PDB file of C-alpha atoms in Angstrom:
ATOM      1  CA  MET A   1     -13.651 -19.137  17.703  1.00  0.00           C
ATOM      2  CA  ALA A   2     -13.592 -15.922  19.726  1.00  0.00           C
ATOM      3  CA  LEU A   3     -10.432 -17.009  21.542  1.00  0.00           C
ATOM      4  CA  LYS A   4      -8.765 -17.708  18.200  1.00  0.00           C
ATOM      5  CA  LYS A   5      -9.686 -14.227  16.969  1.00  0.00           C
ATOM      6  CA  VAL A   6      -8.318 -12.547  20.129  1.00  0.00           C
ATOM      7  CA  ARG A   7      -5.138 -14.592  19.851  1.00  0.00           C
ATOM      8  CA  SER A   8      -4.771 -13.555  16.209  1.00  0.00           C
ATOM      9  CA  ASN A   9      -5.165  -9.876  17.131  1.00  0.00           C
ATOM     10  CA  LEU A  10      -2.583 -10.209  19.905  1.00  0.00           C
ATOM     11  CA  ASP A  11      -0.145 -11.769  17.456  1.00  0.00           C
ATOM     12  CA  ARG A  12      -0.657  -8.792  15.137  1.00  0.00           C
ATOM     13  CA  LEU A  13       0.476  -6.409  17.894  1.00  0.00           C
ATOM     14  CA  PHE A  14       3.941  -7.897  17.663  1.00  0.00           C
ATOM     15  CA  ASP A  15       4.289  -7.633  13.883  1.00  0.00           C
ATOM     16  CA  LYS A  16       7.167  -5.631  12.533  1.00  0.00           C
ATOM     17  CA  ASN A  17       6.391  -2.105  11.528  1.00  0.00           C
ATOM     18  CA  LEU A  18       8.474   0.133   9.254  1.00  0.00           C
ATOM     19  CA  THR A  19      10.774   1.196  12.084  1.00  0.00           C
ATOM     20  CA  ASP A  20      11.533  -2.434  12.922  1.00  0.00           C
ATOM     21  CA  LEU A  21      12.242  -3.168   9.260  1.00  0.00           C
ATOM     22  CA  ILE A  22      14.691  -0.276   8.980  1.00  0.00           C
ATOM     23  CA  ARG A  23      16.370  -1.241  12.234  1.00  0.00           C
ATOM     24  CA  GLY A  24      16.677  -4.831  11.042  1.00  0.00           C
ATOM     25  CA  ILE A  25      18.195  -3.810   7.713  1.00  0.00           C
ATOM     26  CA  ARG A  26      20.770  -1.655   9.498  1.00  0.00           C
ATOM     27  CA  ASN A  27      21.628  -4.487  11.890  1.00  0.00           C
ATOM     28  CA  ASN A  28      22.028  -7.044   9.091  1.00  0.00           C
ATOM     29  CA  LYS A  29      24.395  -5.232   6.760  1.00  0.00           C
ATOM     30  CA  GLU A  30      26.410  -8.385   6.014  1.00  0.00           C
ATOM     31  CA  ASN A  31      23.259 -10.455   5.331  1.00  0.00           C
ATOM     32  CA  GLU A  32      21.019  -7.706   3.988  1.00  0.00           C
ATOM     33  CA  ALA A  33      19.705  -9.618   0.961  1.00  0.00           C
ATOM     34  CA  ARG A  34      18.777 -12.653   3.053  1.00  0.00           C
ATOM     35  CA  TYR A  35      17.137 -10.473   5.727  1.00  0.00           C
ATOM     36  CA  ILE A  36      15.081  -8.574   3.145  1.00  0.00           C
ATOM     37  CA  ALA A  37      14.038 -11.839   1.469  1.00  0.00           C
ATOM     38  CA  ALA A  38      12.751 -13.064   4.844  1.00  0.00           C
ATOM     39  CA  CYS A  39      10.942  -9.758   5.379  1.00  0.00           C
ATOM     40  CA  MET A  40       9.337 -10.033   1.934  1.00  0.00           C
ATOM     41  CA  GLU A  41       7.939 -13.431   2.907  1.00  0.00           C
ATOM     42  CA  GLU A  42       6.520 -11.952   6.134  1.00  0.00           C
ATOM     43  CA  ILE A  43       5.000  -9.106   4.125  1.00  0.00           C
ATOM     44  CA  LYS A  44       3.351 -11.571   1.736  1.00  0.00           C
ATOM     45  CA  VAL A  45       1.747 -13.294   4.732  1.00  0.00           C
ATOM     46  CA  GLU A  46       0.556  -9.931   6.081  1.00  0.00           C
ATOM     47  CA  LEU A  47      -0.987  -9.028   2.731  1.00  0.00           C
ATOM     48  CA  ARG A  48      -3.164 -12.150   2.909  1.00  0.00           C
ATOM     49  CA  GLN A  49      -4.801 -10.939   6.141  1.00  0.00           C
ATOM     50  CA  ASP A  50      -8.320  -9.518   6.171  1.00  0.00           C
ATOM     51  CA  LEU A  51      -7.633  -6.477   8.330  1.00  0.00           C
ATOM     52  CA  THR A  52      -6.745  -3.367   6.370  1.00  0.00           C
ATOM     53  CA  PHE A  53      -4.412  -1.907   8.992  1.00  0.00           C
ATOM     54  CA  ILE A  54      -2.230  -5.004   8.659  1.00  0.00           C
ATOM     55  CA  LYS A  55      -2.239  -4.633   4.865  1.00  0.00           C
ATOM     56  CA  ALA A  56      -1.461  -0.919   5.194  1.00  0.00           C
ATOM     57  CA  ASN A  57       1.499  -1.719   7.445  1.00  0.00           C
ATOM     58  CA  ALA A  58       2.752  -4.247   4.893  1.00  0.00           C
ATOM     59  CA  VAL A  59       2.311  -1.786   2.013  1.00  0.00           C
ATOM     60  CA  GLU A  60       4.190   0.869   3.989  1.00  0.00           C
ATOM     61  CA  LYS A  61       7.129  -1.517   4.334  1.00  0.00           C
ATOM     62  CA  LEU A  62       6.903  -2.367   0.635  1.00  0.00           C
ATOM     63  CA  CYS A  63       7.042   1.337  -0.178  1.00  0.00           C
ATOM     64  CA  TYR A  64      10.326   1.615   1.714  1.00  0.00           C
ATOM     65  CA  LEU A  65      11.740  -1.488   0.053  1.00  0.00           C
ATOM     66  CA  GLN A  66      10.764  -0.085  -3.340  1.00  0.00           C
ATOM     67  CA  MET A  67      12.747   3.058  -2.528  1.00  0.00           C
ATOM     68  CA  LEU A  68      15.738   0.792  -1.862  1.00  0.00           C
ATOM     69  CA  GLY A  69      15.351  -0.635  -5.374  1.00  0.00           C
ATOM     70  CA  TYR A  70      13.420  -3.848  -4.780  1.00  0.00           C
ATOM     71  CA  ASP A  71      10.650  -4.854  -7.166  1.00  0.00           C
ATOM     72  CA  ILE A  72       7.172  -4.738  -5.604  1.00  0.00           C
ATOM     73  CA  SER A  73       5.122  -4.920  -8.790  1.00  0.00           C
ATOM     74  CA  TRP A  74       3.684  -8.240  -7.590  1.00  0.00           C
ATOM     75  CA  ALA A  75       1.781  -6.343  -4.857  1.00  0.00           C
ATOM     76  CA  ALA A  76      -0.087  -3.904  -7.129  1.00  0.00           C
ATOM     77  CA  PHE A  77      -3.507  -5.346  -6.308  1.00  0.00           C
ATOM     78  CA  ASN A  78      -2.790  -5.156  -2.573  1.00  0.00           C
ATOM     79  CA  ILE A  79      -1.760  -1.527  -2.973  1.00  0.00           C
ATOM     80  CA  ILE A  80      -5.115  -0.807  -4.611  1.00  0.00           C
ATOM     81  CA  GLU A  81      -6.852  -2.524  -1.690  1.00  0.00           C
ATOM     82  CA  VAL A  82      -5.105  -0.187   0.738  1.00  0.00           C
ATOM     83  CA  MET A  83      -5.922   2.814  -1.460  1.00  0.00           C
ATOM     84  CA  ALA A  84      -9.592   1.871  -1.119  1.00  0.00           C
ATOM     85  CA  SER A  85      -9.465   1.952   2.674  1.00  0.00           C
ATOM     86  CA  ILE A  86     -11.942   4.068   4.615  1.00  0.00           C
ATOM     87  CA  LYS A  87      -9.284   5.419   6.975  1.00  0.00           C
ATOM     88  CA  TYR A  88      -7.359   8.354   5.574  1.00  0.00           C
ATOM     89  CA  SER A  89      -4.010   7.281   7.047  1.00  0.00           C
ATOM     90  CA  GLU A  90      -4.237   3.914   5.297  1.00  0.00           C
ATOM     91  CA  LYS A  91      -5.507   5.491   2.077  1.00  0.00           C
ATOM     92  CA  ARG A  92      -2.556   7.897   2.139  1.00  0.00           C
ATOM     93  CA  THR A  93      -0.111   4.995   2.468  1.00  0.00           C
ATOM     94  CA  GLY A  94      -1.697   3.252  -0.507  1.00  0.00           C
ATOM     95  CA  TYR A  95      -1.654   6.334  -2.703  1.00  0.00           C
ATOM     96  CA  LEU A  96       1.966   7.123  -1.772  1.00  0.00           C
ATOM     97  CA  THR A  97       3.073   3.631  -2.711  1.00  0.00           C
ATOM     98  CA  ALA A  98       1.061   3.820  -5.924  1.00  0.00           C
ATOM     99  CA  THR A  99       2.763   7.064  -6.938  1.00  0.00           C
ATOM    100  CA  GLN A 100       6.125   5.410  -6.515  1.00  0.00           C
ATOM    101  CA  CYS A 101       5.553   2.111  -8.264  1.00  0.00           C
ATOM    102  CA  PHE A 102       2.601   2.427 -10.663  1.00  0.00           C
ATOM    103  CA  HIS A 103       3.313   3.302 -14.270  1.00  0.00           C
ATOM    104  CA  ASP A 104       1.488   3.079 -17.565  1.00  0.00           C
ATOM    105  CA  GLN A 105       2.253  -0.648 -17.872  1.00  0.00           C
ATOM    106  CA  THR A 106       0.718  -1.556 -14.491  1.00  0.00           C
ATOM    107  CA  ASP A 107      -1.931  -4.096 -15.396  1.00  0.00           C
ATOM    108  CA  VAL A 108      -4.302  -3.590 -12.430  1.00  0.00           C
ATOM    109  CA  LEU A 109      -4.439   0.183 -12.761  1.00  0.00           C
ATOM    110  CA  MET A 110      -7.768   0.114 -14.576  1.00  0.00           C
ATOM    111  CA  LEU A 111      -9.296  -1.572 -11.504  1.00  0.00           C
ATOM    112  CA  ALA A 112      -8.653   1.634  -9.590  1.00  0.00           C
ATOM    113  CA  THR A 113     -10.690   3.890 -11.888  1.00  0.00           C
ATOM    114  CA  ASN A 114     -13.933   3.828  -9.903  1.00  0.00           C
ATOM    115  CA  MET A 115     -12.102   4.119  -6.596  1.00  0.00           C
ATOM    116  CA  ILE A 116     -10.178   7.180  -7.797  1.00  0.00           C
ATOM    117  CA  ARG A 117     -13.424   8.646  -9.148  1.00  0.00           C
ATOM    118  CA  LYS A 118     -15.064   8.152  -5.749  1.00  0.00           C
ATOM    119  CA  ASP A 119     -12.154   9.884  -4.015  1.00  0.00           C
ATOM    120  CA  LEU A 120     -12.229  12.763  -6.508  1.00  0.00           C
ATOM    121  CA  GLN A 121     -15.940  13.261  -5.776  1.00  0.00           C
ATOM    122  CA  SER A 122     -15.499  12.974  -2.016  1.00  0.00           C
ATOM    123  CA  ALA A 123     -16.683  15.728   0.300  1.00  0.00           C
ATOM    124  CA  LYS A 124     -13.430  15.390   2.232  1.00  0.00           C
ATOM    125  CA  ILE A 125     -10.894  17.754   0.714  1.00  0.00           C
ATOM    126  CA  TYR A 126      -7.905  15.686   1.845  1.00  0.00           C
ATOM    127  CA  GLU A 127      -9.163  12.631  -0.013  1.00  0.00           C
ATOM    128  CA  VAL A 128      -9.711  14.719  -3.135  1.00  0.00           C
ATOM    129  CA  GLY A 129      -6.239  16.209  -2.818  1.00  0.00           C
ATOM    130  CA  ILE A 130      -4.448  12.924  -2.384  1.00  0.00           C
ATOM    131  CA  ALA A 131      -6.322  11.317  -5.272  1.00  0.00           C
ATOM    132  CA  LEU A 132      -5.616  14.252  -7.591  1.00  0.00           C
ATOM    133  CA  SER A 133      -1.935  14.575  -6.718  1.00  0.00           C
ATOM    134  CA  SER A 134      -1.376  10.829  -6.970  1.00  0.00           C
ATOM    135  CA  LEU A 135      -3.254  10.578 -10.234  1.00  0.00           C
ATOM    136  CA  SER A 136      -0.769  12.963 -11.804  1.00  0.00           C
ATOM    137  CA  CYS A 137       2.020  10.447 -11.156  1.00  0.00           C
ATOM    138  CA  PHE A 138       0.468   7.382 -12.760  1.00  0.00           C
ATOM    139  CA  VAL A 139      -2.180   8.684 -15.167  1.00  0.00           C
ATOM    140  CA  THR A 140      -2.589   6.832 -18.451  1.00  0.00           C
ATOM    141  CA  SER A 141      -4.575   7.743 -21.536  1.00  0.00           C
ATOM    142  CA  ASP A 142      -7.346   5.334 -20.488  1.00  0.00           C
ATOM    143  CA  LEU A 143      -7.528   6.759 -16.962  1.00  0.00           C
ATOM    144  CA  SER A 144      -7.499  10.320 -18.261  1.00  0.00           C
ATOM    145  CA  ARG A 145     -10.352   9.565 -20.675  1.00  0.00           C
ATOM    146  CA  ASP A 146     -12.404   7.991 -17.863  1.00  0.00           C
ATOM    147  CA  LEU A 147     -11.687  10.651 -15.223  1.00  0.00           C
ATOM    148  CA  VAL A 148     -11.514  13.863 -17.258  1.00  0.00           C
ATOM    149  CA  ASN A 149     -15.029  14.997 -16.295  1.00  0.00           C
ATOM    150  CA  ASP A 150     -14.351  14.492 -12.588  1.00  0.00           C
ATOM    151  CA  VAL A 151     -11.114  16.466 -12.755  1.00  0.00           C
ATOM    152  CA  VAL A 152     -12.700  19.290 -14.753  1.00  0.00           C
ATOM    153  CA  ASN A 153     -15.590  19.479 -12.249  1.00  0.00           C
ATOM    154  CA  LEU A 154     -13.080  20.105  -9.485  1.00  0.00           C
TER     155      LEU A 154
END
Protein backbone atom coordinates (compact mmCIF):
# COMPACT_ATOMS: atom_id res chain seq x y z
CA MET A 1 0.00 0.00 0.00
CA ALA A 2 2.77 2.43 0.93
CA LEU A 3 4.69 1.60 -2.25
CA LYS A 4 1.57 2.27 -4.30
CA LYS A 5 1.16 5.67 -2.63
CA VAL A 6 4.81 6.63 -3.26
CA ARG A 7 4.49 5.51 -6.87
CA SER A 8 1.33 7.60 -7.26
CA ASN A 9 3.10 10.68 -5.87
CA LEU A 10 6.05 10.15 -8.21
CA ASP A 11 3.67 9.94 -11.16
CA ARG A 12 2.15 13.26 -10.10
CA LEU A 13 5.57 14.94 -10.36
CA PHE A 14 5.48 14.39 -14.09
CA ASP A 15 1.99 15.80 -14.67
CA LYS A 16 1.64 18.69 -17.04
CA ASN A 17 1.48 22.09 -15.48
CA LEU A 18 0.20 25.29 -17.10
CA THR A 19 3.51 25.98 -18.82
CA ASP A 20 3.49 22.53 -20.40
CA LEU A 21 -0.09 23.05 -21.57
CA ILE A 22 0.75 26.37 -23.22
CA ARG A 23 3.86 24.91 -24.82
CA GLY A 24 1.84 21.98 -26.12
CA ILE A 25 -0.85 24.22 -27.60
CA ARG A 26 1.79 26.29 -29.38
CA ASN A 27 3.47 23.15 -30.74
CA ASN A 28 0.20 21.66 -32.00
CA LYS A 29 -1.20 24.54 -34.01
CA GLU A 30 -2.43 22.27 -36.82
CA ASN A 31 -4.09 19.83 -34.36
CA GLU A 32 -4.99 22.28 -31.61
CA ALA A 33 -8.57 21.08 -31.08
CA ARG A 34 -7.49 17.44 -30.79
CA TYR A 35 -4.62 18.34 -28.43
CA ILE A 36 -6.90 20.40 -26.18
CA ALA A 37 -9.50 17.60 -26.14
CA ALA A 38 -6.78 15.21 -24.94
CA CYS A 39 -5.69 17.73 -22.31
CA MET A 40 -9.29 18.11 -21.11
CA GLU A 41 -9.44 14.35 -20.55
CA GLU A 42 -6.19 14.49 -18.55
CA ILE A 43 -7.60 17.38 -16.52
CA LYS A 44 -10.76 15.40 -15.75
CA VAL A 45 -8.59 12.58 -14.40
CA GLU A 46 -6.61 15.06 -12.29
CA LEU A 47 -9.80 16.52 -10.85
CA ARG A 48 -10.76 13.08 -9.53
CA GLN A 49 -7.61 12.92 -7.38
CA ASP A 50 -7.73 13.45 -3.62
CA LEU A 51 -4.79 15.82 -3.34
CA THR A 52 -5.72 19.48 -3.56
CA PHE A 53 -2.50 20.61 -5.22
CA ILE A 54 -3.29 18.30 -8.14
CA LYS A 55 -6.82 19.73 -8.35
CA ALA A 56 -5.43 23.27 -8.12
CA ASN A 57 -3.05 22.54 -11.00
CA ALA A 58 -5.95 21.19 -13.06
CA VAL A 59 -8.13 24.21 -12.24
CA GLU A 60 -5.28 26.54 -13.21
CA LYS A 61 -5.13 24.87 -16.62
CA LEU A 62 -8.91 25.08 -16.92
CA CYS A 63 -8.71 28.80 -16.18
CA TYR A 64 -6.34 29.25 -19.12
CA LEU A 65 -8.52 27.14 -21.41
CA GLN A 66 -11.54 29.21 -20.39
CA MET A 67 -9.66 32.34 -21.43
CA LEU A 68 -9.17 30.71 -24.84
CA GLY A 69 -12.95 30.30 -25.11
CA TYR A 70 -13.49 26.70 -24.02
CA ASP A 71 -16.44 25.83 -21.80
CA ILE A 72 -15.44 24.72 -18.29
CA SER A 73 -18.83 25.01 -16.62
CA TRP A 74 -18.76 21.25 -15.98
CA ALA A 75 -15.94 21.81 -13.44
CA ALA A 76 -17.76 24.32 -11.21
CA PHE A 77 -17.85 21.99 -8.21
CA ASN A 78 -14.13 21.25 -8.55
CA ILE A 79 -13.43 24.98 -8.65
CA ILE A 80 -15.30 25.37 -5.37
CA GLU A 81 -13.21 22.55 -3.90
CA VAL A 82 -10.03 24.42 -4.79
CA MET A 83 -11.48 27.66 -3.42
CA ALA A 84 -11.94 25.87 -0.09
CA SER A 85 -8.28 24.89 0.12
CA ILE A 86 -6.25 25.76 3.20
CA LYS A 87 -3.25 26.93 1.17
CA TYR A 88 -3.55 30.49 -0.05
CA SER A 89 -1.92 29.82 -3.43
CA GLU A 90 -4.49 27.13 -4.21
CA LYS A 91 -7.35 29.24 -2.85
CA ARG A 92 -6.23 32.12 -5.07
CA THR A 93 -6.30 29.86 -8.14
CA GLY A 94 -9.83 28.74 -7.30
CA TYR A 95 -11.12 32.25 -6.73
CA LEU A 96 -9.49 33.52 -9.94
CA THR A 97 -11.13 30.78 -11.98
CA ALA A 98 -14.44 31.43 -10.25
CA THR A 99 -14.32 35.12 -11.15
CA GLN A 100 -13.85 34.21 -14.77
CA CYS A 101 -16.45 31.51 -15.20
CA PHE A 102 -19.10 31.83 -12.47
CA HIS A 103 -22.21 33.84 -13.23
CA ASP A 104 -25.68 34.17 -11.80
CA GLN A 105 -26.83 30.96 -13.51
CA THR A 106 -24.06 28.80 -11.98
CA ASP A 107 -25.97 26.10 -10.15
CA VAL A 108 -23.36 25.20 -7.50
CA LEU A 109 -22.73 28.78 -6.43
CA MET A 110 -24.97 28.50 -3.39
CA LEU A 111 -22.70 25.71 -2.10
CA ALA A 112 -19.95 28.29 -1.74
CA THR A 113 -21.87 30.60 0.61
CA ASN A 114 -20.47 29.25 3.88
CA MET A 115 -16.96 28.98 2.46
CA ILE A 116 -17.03 32.60 1.28
CA ARG A 117 -18.43 33.64 4.68
CA LYS A 118 -15.55 31.84 6.41
CA ASP A 119 -13.02 33.60 4.18
CA LEU A 120 -14.67 36.98 4.79
CA GLN A 121 -14.39 36.41 8.55
CA SER A 122 -10.81 35.17 8.36
CA ALA A 123 -8.07 36.81 10.38
CA LYS A 124 -5.83 36.66 7.32
CA ILE A 125 -6.29 39.86 5.36
CA TYR A 126 -5.30 38.27 2.04
CA GLU A 127 -8.05 35.68 2.32
CA VAL A 128 -10.57 38.40 3.13
CA GLY A 129 -9.37 40.47 0.19
CA ILE A 130 -9.53 37.68 -2.34
CA ALA A 131 -12.98 36.59 -1.17
CA LEU A 132 -14.33 40.15 -1.30
CA SER A 133 -12.87 41.02 -4.69
CA SER A 134 -14.00 37.72 -6.20
CA LEU A 135 -17.46 38.01 -4.72
CA SER A 136 -17.97 41.23 -6.64
CA CYS A 137 -17.59 39.32 -9.91
CA PHE A 138 -20.14 36.58 -9.33
CA VAL A 139 -22.49 37.89 -6.64
CA THR A 140 -26.17 37.02 -6.98
CA SER A 141 -29.17 38.31 -5.09
CA ASP A 142 -29.20 35.15 -2.95
CA LEU A 143 -25.50 35.43 -2.12
CA SER A 144 -25.82 39.12 -1.35
CA ARG A 145 -28.74 38.48 1.01
CA ASP A 146 -26.77 35.75 2.82
CA LEU A 147 -23.45 37.63 3.02
CA VAL A 148 -24.54 41.25 3.50
CA ASN A 149 -23.85 41.25 7.26
CA ASP A 150 -20.34 39.87 6.78
CA VAL A 151 -19.51 42.47 4.15
CA VAL A 152 -20.92 45.32 6.23
CA ASN A 153 -18.91 44.14 9.27
CA LEU A 154 -15.74 44.49 7.23
